[in-house]
Short mmCIF file of C-alpha atoms and ligand atoms in Angstrom, two decimals:
data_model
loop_
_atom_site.label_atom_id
_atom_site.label_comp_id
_atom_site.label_asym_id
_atom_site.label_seq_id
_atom_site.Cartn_x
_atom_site.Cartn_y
_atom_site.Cartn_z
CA UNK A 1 133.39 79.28 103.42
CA UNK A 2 134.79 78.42 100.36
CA UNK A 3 133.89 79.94 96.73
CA UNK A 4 131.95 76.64 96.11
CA UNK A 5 129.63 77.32 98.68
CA UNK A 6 129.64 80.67 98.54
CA UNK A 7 128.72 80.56 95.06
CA UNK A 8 125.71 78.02 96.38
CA UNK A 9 124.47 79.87 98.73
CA UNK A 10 124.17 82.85 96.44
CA UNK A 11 122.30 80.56 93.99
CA UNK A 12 119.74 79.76 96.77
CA UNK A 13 119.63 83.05 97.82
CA UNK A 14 118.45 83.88 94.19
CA UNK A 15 115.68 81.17 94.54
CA UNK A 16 113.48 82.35 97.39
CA UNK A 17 110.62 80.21 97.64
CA UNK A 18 107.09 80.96 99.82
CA UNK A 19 104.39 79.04 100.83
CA UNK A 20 101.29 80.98 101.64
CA UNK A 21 99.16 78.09 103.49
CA UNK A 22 95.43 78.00 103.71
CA UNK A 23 94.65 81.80 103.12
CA UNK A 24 90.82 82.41 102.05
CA UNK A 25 91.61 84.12 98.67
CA UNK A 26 89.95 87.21 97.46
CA UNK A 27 90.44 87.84 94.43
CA UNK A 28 88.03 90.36 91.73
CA UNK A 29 89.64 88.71 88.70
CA UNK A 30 90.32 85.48 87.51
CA UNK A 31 87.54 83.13 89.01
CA UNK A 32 90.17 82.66 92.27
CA UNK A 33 88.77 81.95 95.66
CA UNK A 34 88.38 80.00 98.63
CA UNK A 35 90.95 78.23 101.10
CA UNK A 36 93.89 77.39 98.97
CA UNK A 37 97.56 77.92 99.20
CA UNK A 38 99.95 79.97 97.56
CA UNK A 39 103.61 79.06 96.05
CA UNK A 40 106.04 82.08 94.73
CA UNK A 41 109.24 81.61 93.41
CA UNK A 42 111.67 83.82 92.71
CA UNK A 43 108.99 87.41 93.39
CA UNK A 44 106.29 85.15 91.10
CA UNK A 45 103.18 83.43 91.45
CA UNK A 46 103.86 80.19 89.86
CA UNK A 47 101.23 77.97 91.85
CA UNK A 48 97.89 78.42 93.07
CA UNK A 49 95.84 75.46 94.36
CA UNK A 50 95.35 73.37 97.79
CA UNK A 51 97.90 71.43 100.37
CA UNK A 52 100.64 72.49 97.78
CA UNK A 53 103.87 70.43 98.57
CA UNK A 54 106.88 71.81 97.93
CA UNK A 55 110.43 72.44 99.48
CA UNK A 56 110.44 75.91 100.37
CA UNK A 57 112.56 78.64 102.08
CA UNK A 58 109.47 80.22 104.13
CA UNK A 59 105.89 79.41 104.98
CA UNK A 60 103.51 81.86 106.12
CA UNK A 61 100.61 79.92 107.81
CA UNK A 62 97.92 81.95 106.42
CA UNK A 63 95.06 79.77 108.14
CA UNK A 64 91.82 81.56 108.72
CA UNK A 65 93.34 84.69 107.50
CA UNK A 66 92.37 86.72 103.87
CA UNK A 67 94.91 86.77 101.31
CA UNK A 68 94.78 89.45 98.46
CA UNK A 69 96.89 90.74 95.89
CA UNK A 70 99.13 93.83 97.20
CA UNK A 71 97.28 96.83 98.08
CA UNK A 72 97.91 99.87 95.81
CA UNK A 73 97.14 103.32 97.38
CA UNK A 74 97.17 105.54 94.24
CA UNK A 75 96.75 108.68 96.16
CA UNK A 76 99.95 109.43 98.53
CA UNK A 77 102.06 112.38 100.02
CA UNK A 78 105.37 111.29 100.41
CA UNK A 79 107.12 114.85 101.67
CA UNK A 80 110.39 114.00 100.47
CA UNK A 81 112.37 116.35 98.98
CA UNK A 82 111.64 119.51 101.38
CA UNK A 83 109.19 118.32 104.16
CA UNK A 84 111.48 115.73 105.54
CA UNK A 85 110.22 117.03 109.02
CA UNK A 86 106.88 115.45 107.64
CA UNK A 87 107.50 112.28 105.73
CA UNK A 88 110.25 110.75 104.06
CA UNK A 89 110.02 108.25 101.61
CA UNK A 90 111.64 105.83 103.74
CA UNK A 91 109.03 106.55 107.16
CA UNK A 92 106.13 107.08 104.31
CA UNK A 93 106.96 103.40 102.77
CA UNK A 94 107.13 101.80 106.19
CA UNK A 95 103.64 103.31 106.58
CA UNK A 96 102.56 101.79 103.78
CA UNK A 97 103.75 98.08 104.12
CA UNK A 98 102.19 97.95 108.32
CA UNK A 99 98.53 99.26 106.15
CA UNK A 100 98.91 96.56 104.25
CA UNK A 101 99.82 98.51 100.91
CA UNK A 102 102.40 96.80 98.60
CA UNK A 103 102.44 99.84 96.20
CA UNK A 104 101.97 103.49 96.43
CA UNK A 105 102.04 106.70 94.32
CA UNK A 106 103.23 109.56 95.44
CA UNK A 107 102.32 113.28 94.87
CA UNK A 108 104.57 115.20 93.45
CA UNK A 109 103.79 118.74 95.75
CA UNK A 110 107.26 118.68 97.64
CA UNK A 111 109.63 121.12 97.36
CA UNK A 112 111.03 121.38 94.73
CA UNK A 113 107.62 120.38 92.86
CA UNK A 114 108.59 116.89 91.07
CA UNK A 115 108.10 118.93 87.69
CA UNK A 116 111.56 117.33 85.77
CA UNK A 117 112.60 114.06 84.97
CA UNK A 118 115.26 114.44 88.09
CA UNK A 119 112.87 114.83 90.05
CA UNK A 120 111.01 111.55 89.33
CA UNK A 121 114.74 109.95 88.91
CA UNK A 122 114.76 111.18 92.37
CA UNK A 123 112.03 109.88 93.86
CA UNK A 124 112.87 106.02 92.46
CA UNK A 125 116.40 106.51 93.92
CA UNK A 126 115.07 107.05 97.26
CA UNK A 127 112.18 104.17 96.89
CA UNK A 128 114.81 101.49 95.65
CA UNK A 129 116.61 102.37 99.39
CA UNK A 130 113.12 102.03 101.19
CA UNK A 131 111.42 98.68 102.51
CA UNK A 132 110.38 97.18 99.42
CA UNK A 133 107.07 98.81 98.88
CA UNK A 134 106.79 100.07 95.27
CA UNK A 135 106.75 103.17 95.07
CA UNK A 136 105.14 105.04 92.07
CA UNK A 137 106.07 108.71 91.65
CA UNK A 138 103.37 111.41 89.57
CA UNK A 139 104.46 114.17 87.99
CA UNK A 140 103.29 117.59 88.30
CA UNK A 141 100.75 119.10 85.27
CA UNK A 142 102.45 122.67 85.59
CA UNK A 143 105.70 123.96 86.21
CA UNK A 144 106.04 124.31 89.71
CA UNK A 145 102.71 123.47 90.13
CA UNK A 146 102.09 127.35 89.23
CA UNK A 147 98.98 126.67 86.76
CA UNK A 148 101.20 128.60 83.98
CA UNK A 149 103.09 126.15 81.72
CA UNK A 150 102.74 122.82 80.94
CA UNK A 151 105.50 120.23 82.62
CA UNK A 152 106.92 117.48 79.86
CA UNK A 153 104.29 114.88 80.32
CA UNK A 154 106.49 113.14 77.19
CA UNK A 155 109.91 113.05 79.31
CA UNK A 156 107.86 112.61 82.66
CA UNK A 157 106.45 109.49 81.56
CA UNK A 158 109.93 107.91 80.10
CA UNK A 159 111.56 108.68 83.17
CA UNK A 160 109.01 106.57 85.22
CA UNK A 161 106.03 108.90 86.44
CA UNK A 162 102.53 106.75 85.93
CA UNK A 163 100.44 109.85 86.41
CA UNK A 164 100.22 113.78 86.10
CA UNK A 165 98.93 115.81 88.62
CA UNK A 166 98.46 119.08 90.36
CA UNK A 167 97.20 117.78 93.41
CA UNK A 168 96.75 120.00 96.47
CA UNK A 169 97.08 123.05 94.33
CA UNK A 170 94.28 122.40 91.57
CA UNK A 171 95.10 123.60 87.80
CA UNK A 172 92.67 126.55 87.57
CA UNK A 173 93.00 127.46 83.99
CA UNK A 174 90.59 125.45 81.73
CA UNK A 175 92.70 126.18 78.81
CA UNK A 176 95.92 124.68 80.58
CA UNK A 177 93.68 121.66 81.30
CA UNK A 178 92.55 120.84 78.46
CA UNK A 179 96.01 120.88 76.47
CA UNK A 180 97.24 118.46 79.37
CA UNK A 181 94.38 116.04 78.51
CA UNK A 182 95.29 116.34 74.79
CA UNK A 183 99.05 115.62 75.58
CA UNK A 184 97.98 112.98 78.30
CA UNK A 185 96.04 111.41 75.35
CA UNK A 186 99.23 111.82 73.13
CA UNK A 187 101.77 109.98 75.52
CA UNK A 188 99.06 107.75 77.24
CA UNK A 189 99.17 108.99 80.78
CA UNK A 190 95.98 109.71 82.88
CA UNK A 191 95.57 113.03 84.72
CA UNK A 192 94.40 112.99 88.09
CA UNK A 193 92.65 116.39 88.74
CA UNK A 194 92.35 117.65 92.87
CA UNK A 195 88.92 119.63 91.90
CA UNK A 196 88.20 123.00 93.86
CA UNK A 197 88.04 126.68 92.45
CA UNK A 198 90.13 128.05 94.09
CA UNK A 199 88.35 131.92 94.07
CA UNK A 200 85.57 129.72 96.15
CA UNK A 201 87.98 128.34 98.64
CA UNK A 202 91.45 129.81 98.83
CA UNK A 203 91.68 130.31 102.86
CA UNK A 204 89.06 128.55 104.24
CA UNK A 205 89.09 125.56 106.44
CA UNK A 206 85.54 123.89 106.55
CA UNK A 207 82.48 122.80 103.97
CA UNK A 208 80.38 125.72 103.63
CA UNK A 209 77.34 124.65 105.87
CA UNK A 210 75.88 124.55 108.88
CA UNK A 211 79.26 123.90 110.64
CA UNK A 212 81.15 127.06 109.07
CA UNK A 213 78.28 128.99 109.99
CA UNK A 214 78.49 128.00 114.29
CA UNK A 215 82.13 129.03 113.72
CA UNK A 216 82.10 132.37 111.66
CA UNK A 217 84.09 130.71 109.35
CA UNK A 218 83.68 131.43 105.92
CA UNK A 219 83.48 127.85 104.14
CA UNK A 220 84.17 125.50 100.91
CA UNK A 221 81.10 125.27 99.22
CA UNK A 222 80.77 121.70 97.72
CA UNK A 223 80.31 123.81 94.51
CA UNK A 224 83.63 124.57 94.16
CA UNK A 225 84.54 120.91 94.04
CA UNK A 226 81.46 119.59 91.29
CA UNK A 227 81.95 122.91 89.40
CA UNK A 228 85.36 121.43 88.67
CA UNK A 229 84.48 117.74 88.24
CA UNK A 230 82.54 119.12 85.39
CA UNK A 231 84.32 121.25 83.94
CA UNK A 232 87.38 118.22 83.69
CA UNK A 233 84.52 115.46 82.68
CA UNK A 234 83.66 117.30 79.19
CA UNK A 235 87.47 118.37 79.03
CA UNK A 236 88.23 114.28 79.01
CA UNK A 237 84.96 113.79 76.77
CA UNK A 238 86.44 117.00 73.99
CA UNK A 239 90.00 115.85 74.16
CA UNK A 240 89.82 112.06 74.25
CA UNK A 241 92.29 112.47 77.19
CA UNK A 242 91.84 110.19 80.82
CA UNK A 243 90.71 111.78 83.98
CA UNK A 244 90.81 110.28 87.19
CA UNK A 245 89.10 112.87 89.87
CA UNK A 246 91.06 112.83 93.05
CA UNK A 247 88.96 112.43 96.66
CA UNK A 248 85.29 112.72 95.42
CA UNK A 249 83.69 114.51 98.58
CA UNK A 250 80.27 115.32 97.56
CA UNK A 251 76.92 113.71 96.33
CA UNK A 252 77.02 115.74 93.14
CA UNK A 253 80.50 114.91 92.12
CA UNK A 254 79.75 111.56 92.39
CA UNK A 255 76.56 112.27 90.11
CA UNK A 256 78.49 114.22 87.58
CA UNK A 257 80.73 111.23 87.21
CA UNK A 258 78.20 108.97 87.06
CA UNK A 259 76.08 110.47 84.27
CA UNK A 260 79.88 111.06 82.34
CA UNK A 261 80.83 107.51 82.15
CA UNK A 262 77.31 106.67 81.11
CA UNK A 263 78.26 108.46 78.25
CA UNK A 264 81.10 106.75 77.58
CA UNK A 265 83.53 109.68 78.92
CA UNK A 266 86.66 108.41 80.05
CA UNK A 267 86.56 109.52 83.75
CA UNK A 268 87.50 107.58 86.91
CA UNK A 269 87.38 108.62 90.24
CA UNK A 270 88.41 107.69 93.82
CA UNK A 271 87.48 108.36 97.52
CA UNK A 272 89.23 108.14 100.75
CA UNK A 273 87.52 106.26 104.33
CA UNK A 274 87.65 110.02 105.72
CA UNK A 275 85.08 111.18 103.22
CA UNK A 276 82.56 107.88 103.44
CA UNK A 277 83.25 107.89 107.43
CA UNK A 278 83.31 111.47 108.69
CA UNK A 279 81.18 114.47 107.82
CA UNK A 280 81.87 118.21 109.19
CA UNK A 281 80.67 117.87 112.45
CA UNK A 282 84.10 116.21 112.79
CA UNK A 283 85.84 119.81 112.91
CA UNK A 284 83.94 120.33 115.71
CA UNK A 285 84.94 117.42 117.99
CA UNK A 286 88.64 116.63 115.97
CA UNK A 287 89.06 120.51 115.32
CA UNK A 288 92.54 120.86 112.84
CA UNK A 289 93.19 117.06 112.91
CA UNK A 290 89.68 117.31 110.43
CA UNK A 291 90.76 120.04 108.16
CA UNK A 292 91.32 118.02 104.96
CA UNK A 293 90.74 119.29 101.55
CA UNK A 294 88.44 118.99 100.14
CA UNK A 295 86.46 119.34 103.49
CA UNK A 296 84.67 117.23 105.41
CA UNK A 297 81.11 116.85 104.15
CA UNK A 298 77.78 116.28 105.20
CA UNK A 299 75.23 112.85 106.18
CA UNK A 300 74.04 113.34 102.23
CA UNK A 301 77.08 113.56 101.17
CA UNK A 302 78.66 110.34 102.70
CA UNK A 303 75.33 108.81 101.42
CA UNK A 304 75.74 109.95 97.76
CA UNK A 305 79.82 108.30 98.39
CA UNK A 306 78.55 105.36 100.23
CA UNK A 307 75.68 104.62 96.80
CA UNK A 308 78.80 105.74 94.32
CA UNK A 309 81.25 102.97 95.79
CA UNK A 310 78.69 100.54 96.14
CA UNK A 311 77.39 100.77 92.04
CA UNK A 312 80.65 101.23 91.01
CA UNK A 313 80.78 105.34 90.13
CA UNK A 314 83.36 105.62 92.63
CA UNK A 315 86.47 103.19 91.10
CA UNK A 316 88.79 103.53 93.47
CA UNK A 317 89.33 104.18 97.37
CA UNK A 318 93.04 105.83 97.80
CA UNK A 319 94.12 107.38 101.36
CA UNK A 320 95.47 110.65 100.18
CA UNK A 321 98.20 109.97 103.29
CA UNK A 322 99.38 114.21 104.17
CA UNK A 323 101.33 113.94 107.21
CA UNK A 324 102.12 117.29 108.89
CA UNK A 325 103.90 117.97 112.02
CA UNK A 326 102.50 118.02 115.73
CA UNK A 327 103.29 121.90 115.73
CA UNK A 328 101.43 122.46 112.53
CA UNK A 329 98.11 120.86 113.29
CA UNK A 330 98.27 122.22 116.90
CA UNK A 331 97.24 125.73 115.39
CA UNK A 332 93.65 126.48 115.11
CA UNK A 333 91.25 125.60 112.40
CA UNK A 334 92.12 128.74 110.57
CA UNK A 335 95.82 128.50 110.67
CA UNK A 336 96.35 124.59 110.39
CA UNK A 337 97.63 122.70 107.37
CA UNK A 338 95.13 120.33 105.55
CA UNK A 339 95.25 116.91 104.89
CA UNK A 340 95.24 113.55 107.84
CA UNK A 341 97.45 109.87 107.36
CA UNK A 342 95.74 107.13 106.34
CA UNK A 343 98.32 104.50 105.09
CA UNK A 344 97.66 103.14 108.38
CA UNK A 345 94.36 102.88 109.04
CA UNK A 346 92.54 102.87 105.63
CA UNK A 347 92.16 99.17 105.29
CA UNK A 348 90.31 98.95 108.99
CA UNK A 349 88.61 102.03 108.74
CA UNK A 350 87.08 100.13 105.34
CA UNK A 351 86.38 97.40 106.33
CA UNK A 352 84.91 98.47 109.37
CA UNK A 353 82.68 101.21 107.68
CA UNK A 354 81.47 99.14 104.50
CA UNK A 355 82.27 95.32 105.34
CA UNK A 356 81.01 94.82 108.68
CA UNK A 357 78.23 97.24 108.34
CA UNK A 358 76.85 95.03 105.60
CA UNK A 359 77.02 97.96 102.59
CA UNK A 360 79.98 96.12 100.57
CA UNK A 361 81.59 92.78 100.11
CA UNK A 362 84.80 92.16 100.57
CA UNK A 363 85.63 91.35 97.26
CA UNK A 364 84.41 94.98 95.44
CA UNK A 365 86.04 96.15 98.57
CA UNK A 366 89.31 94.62 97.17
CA UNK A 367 88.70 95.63 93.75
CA UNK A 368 88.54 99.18 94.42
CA UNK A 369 92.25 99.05 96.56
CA UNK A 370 94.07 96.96 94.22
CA UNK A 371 92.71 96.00 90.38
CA UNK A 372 91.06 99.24 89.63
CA UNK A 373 93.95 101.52 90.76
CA UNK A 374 96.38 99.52 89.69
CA UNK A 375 94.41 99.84 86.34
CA UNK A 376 93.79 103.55 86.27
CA UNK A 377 97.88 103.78 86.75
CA UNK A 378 98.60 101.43 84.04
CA UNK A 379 100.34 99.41 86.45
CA UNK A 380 100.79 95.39 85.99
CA UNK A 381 99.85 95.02 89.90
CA UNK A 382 96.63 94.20 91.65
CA UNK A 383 95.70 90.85 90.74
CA UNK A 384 96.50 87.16 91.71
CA UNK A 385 97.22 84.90 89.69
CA UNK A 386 99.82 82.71 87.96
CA UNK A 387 102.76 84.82 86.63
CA UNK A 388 101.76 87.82 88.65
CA UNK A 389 103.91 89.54 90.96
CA UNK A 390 104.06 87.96 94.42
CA UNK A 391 102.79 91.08 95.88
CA UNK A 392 99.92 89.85 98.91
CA UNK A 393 98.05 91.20 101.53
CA UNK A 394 97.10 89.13 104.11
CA UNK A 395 94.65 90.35 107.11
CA UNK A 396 92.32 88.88 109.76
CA UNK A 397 88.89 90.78 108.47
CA UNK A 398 87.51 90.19 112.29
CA UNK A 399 90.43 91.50 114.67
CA UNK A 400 89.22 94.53 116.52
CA UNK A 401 91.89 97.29 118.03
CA UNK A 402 91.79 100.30 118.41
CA UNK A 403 93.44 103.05 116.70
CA UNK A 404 96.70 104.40 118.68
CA UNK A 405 98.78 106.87 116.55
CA UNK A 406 100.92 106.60 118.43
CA UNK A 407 102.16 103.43 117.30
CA UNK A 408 101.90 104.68 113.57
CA UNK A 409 105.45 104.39 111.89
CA UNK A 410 104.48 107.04 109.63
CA UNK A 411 105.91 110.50 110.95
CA UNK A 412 102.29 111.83 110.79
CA UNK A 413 100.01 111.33 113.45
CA UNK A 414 97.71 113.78 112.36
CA UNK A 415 94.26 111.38 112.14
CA UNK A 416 90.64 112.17 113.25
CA UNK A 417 90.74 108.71 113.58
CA UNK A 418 92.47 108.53 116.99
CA UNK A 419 90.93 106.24 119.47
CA UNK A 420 88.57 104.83 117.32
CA UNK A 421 87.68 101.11 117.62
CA UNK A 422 87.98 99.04 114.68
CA UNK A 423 87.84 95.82 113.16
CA UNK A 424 90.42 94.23 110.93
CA UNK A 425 93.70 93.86 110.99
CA UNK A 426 97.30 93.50 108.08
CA UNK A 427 99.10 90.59 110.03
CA UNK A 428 101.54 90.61 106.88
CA UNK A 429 102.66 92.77 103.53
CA UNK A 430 104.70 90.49 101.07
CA UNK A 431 105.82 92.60 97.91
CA UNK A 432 107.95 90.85 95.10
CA UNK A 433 107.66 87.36 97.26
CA UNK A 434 109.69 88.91 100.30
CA UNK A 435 107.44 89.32 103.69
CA UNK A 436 108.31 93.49 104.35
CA UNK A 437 105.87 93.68 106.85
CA UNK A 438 104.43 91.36 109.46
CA UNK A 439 102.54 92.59 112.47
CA UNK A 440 103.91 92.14 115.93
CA UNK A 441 100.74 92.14 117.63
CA UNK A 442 100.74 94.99 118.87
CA UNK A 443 98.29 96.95 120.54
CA UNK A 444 95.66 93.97 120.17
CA UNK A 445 91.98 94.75 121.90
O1 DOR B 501 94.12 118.04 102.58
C1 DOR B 501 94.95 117.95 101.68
N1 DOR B 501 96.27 117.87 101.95
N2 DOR B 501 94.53 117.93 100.42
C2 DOR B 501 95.39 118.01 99.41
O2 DOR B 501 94.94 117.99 98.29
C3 DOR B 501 96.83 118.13 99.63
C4 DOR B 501 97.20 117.55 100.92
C5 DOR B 501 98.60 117.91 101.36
O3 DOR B 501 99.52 117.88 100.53
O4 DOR B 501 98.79 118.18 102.56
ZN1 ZN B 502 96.39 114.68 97.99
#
């Protein structure tokens, strides 16, 4: 070829244009909906309308299919560096483009703890090699995740983290707390807070309950979690600083953080499917595969989450993805690492749980996996609309399957969620205008 058309080809290369046709859009914001198509150009959004014409590079026949902007997970172990054996960022990205998720954040308990701006330097490096999913990395509140000295939130943030957090091993000093909401309020950075007391908990594998009680286990009482909620709610309300309360699990929380933003704290707060789905009877039939923390609940408890999403308490639903090996969860309840994938089953297990049973539409439903945690995060994602990033979500709401792990991509299979039939399916991820994922239908009922 010669440099002429070389140099032409690049060009066109440059200007990759996609046709989205006849998608039903969903959209929360900006008055979009209905059958319409979709034009990007170049990773953008530039039209939005119906029977667009247009000379294009791809079309994606979207027709009786729902098209939303990118899912954002804001709640995601990644494993890499230290847990390879687990996750990497590469298997934990591919995860998150066959859920449907365009962007993720990732946790920053890995070993070392992403506590430096390496560390988050790190963690882009490795997510500009994976499949296109964006990946978000969160910095650690403490040193080490230790609970004894702050981490740079300043440095953090200019080296790319969009959050601070101690997740999986909670910050149990109220003093260190509240000087990381007054320095998140300094360099505008939300906190997301993992809430259990750890003198209430450390050890134990189930809710405090009935369940723990058959077993002779000592539990976690949901105390421990709401004590904690509280405690970071009038932290955010003295300091002026954001909190955003990781995996609500119980009827209170959600209480406490309704009463708090009624009072104009600034507090936000997410679920995952496990904790509206599942209560603690699930150790029972699941055994380790339902050690999560913070536990498994019980029926009131999914209630109080269920009545949180549906008057908007609860702002966001996030999978908190922790993949562990085969090995590790094959140890008994006591022994057993917590946490279960979701990346690929949250949207199903959603839509199955709150869509099809009637409780939510699909719109809030949206809202809650892509505006409002792309808001929390500060990140320009989450929305359609003209100018936005080409980052789409498109999925047949009515496909039922059932859930096979092993046909996960993730290197978890760790789910409670095994076997379970369910209805909706991601038939294609698109992030930056480029399809990264589109679904081979497999394993179709
Ligand atoms: O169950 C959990 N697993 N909860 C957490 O907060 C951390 C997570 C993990 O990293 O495995
Ligand atoms: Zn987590």
């Amino acid at each position: 070829m010669d440099r002429r058309a070389l140099r032409a080809r690049k060009e066109r290369n440059k200007t990759m244009r996609i046709l989205i046709r006849k998608g039903r859009l969903v959209s929360p914001v900006g008055g979009i909906g209905g059958v319409m198509d979709i034009l990007a150009v170049n990773g953008k959004i530039v039209q939005i309308g119906s029977d667009i014409r247009a000379e294009v590079d791809q079309v994606v026949d979207a027709e009786g299919l729902i098209v939303c902007a990118g899912l954002v997970d804001m709640h995601v172990h990644l494993r890499e560096p230290g847990f390879e054996y687990k996750e990497t960022i590469e298997t934990g990205a591919l995860a998150a483009a066959r859920g449907g998720f365009a962007s993720i954040a990732c946790m920053p308990n890995t070993k070392p703890v992403i506590d430096t701006p390496e560390g988050i330097r790190f963690v882009l490096e490795k997510a500009r090699a994976a499949c296109g999913v964006n990946i978000w990395p969160i910095g650690a509140v403490s040193m080490k995740q230790y609970g004894g000295e702050l981490t740079d939130a300043k440095a953090l943030k200019e080296a790319g983290a969009v959050a601070l957090s101690d997740d999986g091993v909670p910050v149990q000093n109220a003093n260190l707390m509240r000087d990381a909401l007054i320095r998140a309020q300094i360099h505008q950075i939300p906190v997301l807070s993992h809430c259990e007391d750890a003198t209430m908990v450390d050890g134990r594998a189930v809710n405090e309950g009935r369940i723990s009680r058959q077993l002779w286990l000592e539990g976690r009482p949901a105390i421990a979690e709401e004590l904690m909620v509280m405690r970071d709610a009038m932290l955010a309300e003295e300091t002026g600083g954001a909190v955003h309360i990781c995996h609500v699990s119980t009827a209170r929380s959600v209480d406490i953080v309704r009463k708090m933003k009624q009072r104009g704290v600034r507090i936000t707060c997410e679920t995952c499917p496990q904790y509206f789905t599942l209560t603690e009877d699930a150790v029972l039939e699941y055994g380790s595969l339902a050690r999560v923390n913070p536990p498994l609940r019980t029926e009131s408890d999914v209630e109080g989450i269920i009545t949180g999403l549906m008057d908007g308490t609860i702002d966001a639903i996030a999978t908190d993805h922790a993949p562990h090996s085969a090995e590790e969860k094959a140890k008994p309840l006591e022994k057993a690492p917590s946490g279960m994938v979701g990346l690929e089953t949250a949207l199903a297990v959603t839509l199955t749980e709150l869509y099809h049973s009637g409780k939510m539409t699909l719109v809030d439903i949206i809202e809650k996996m892509t505006v409002n945690p792309a808001a929390i995060l500060g990140l320009s994602k989450g929305h359609l609309g003209i100018g936005a990033d080409a980052d789409l979500t498109i999925f047949d709401p009515d496909e039922e399957w059932v859930i096979d792990p092993d046909q996960f991509v993730s290197k978890g299979h760790n789910t409670p969620f095994a076997g379970r039939k369910v209805k909706g399916r991601v038939k294609y991820t698109i992030v930056n205008g480029t399809i990264i994922y589109q679904e081979e239908r497999k394993h179709v009922v």
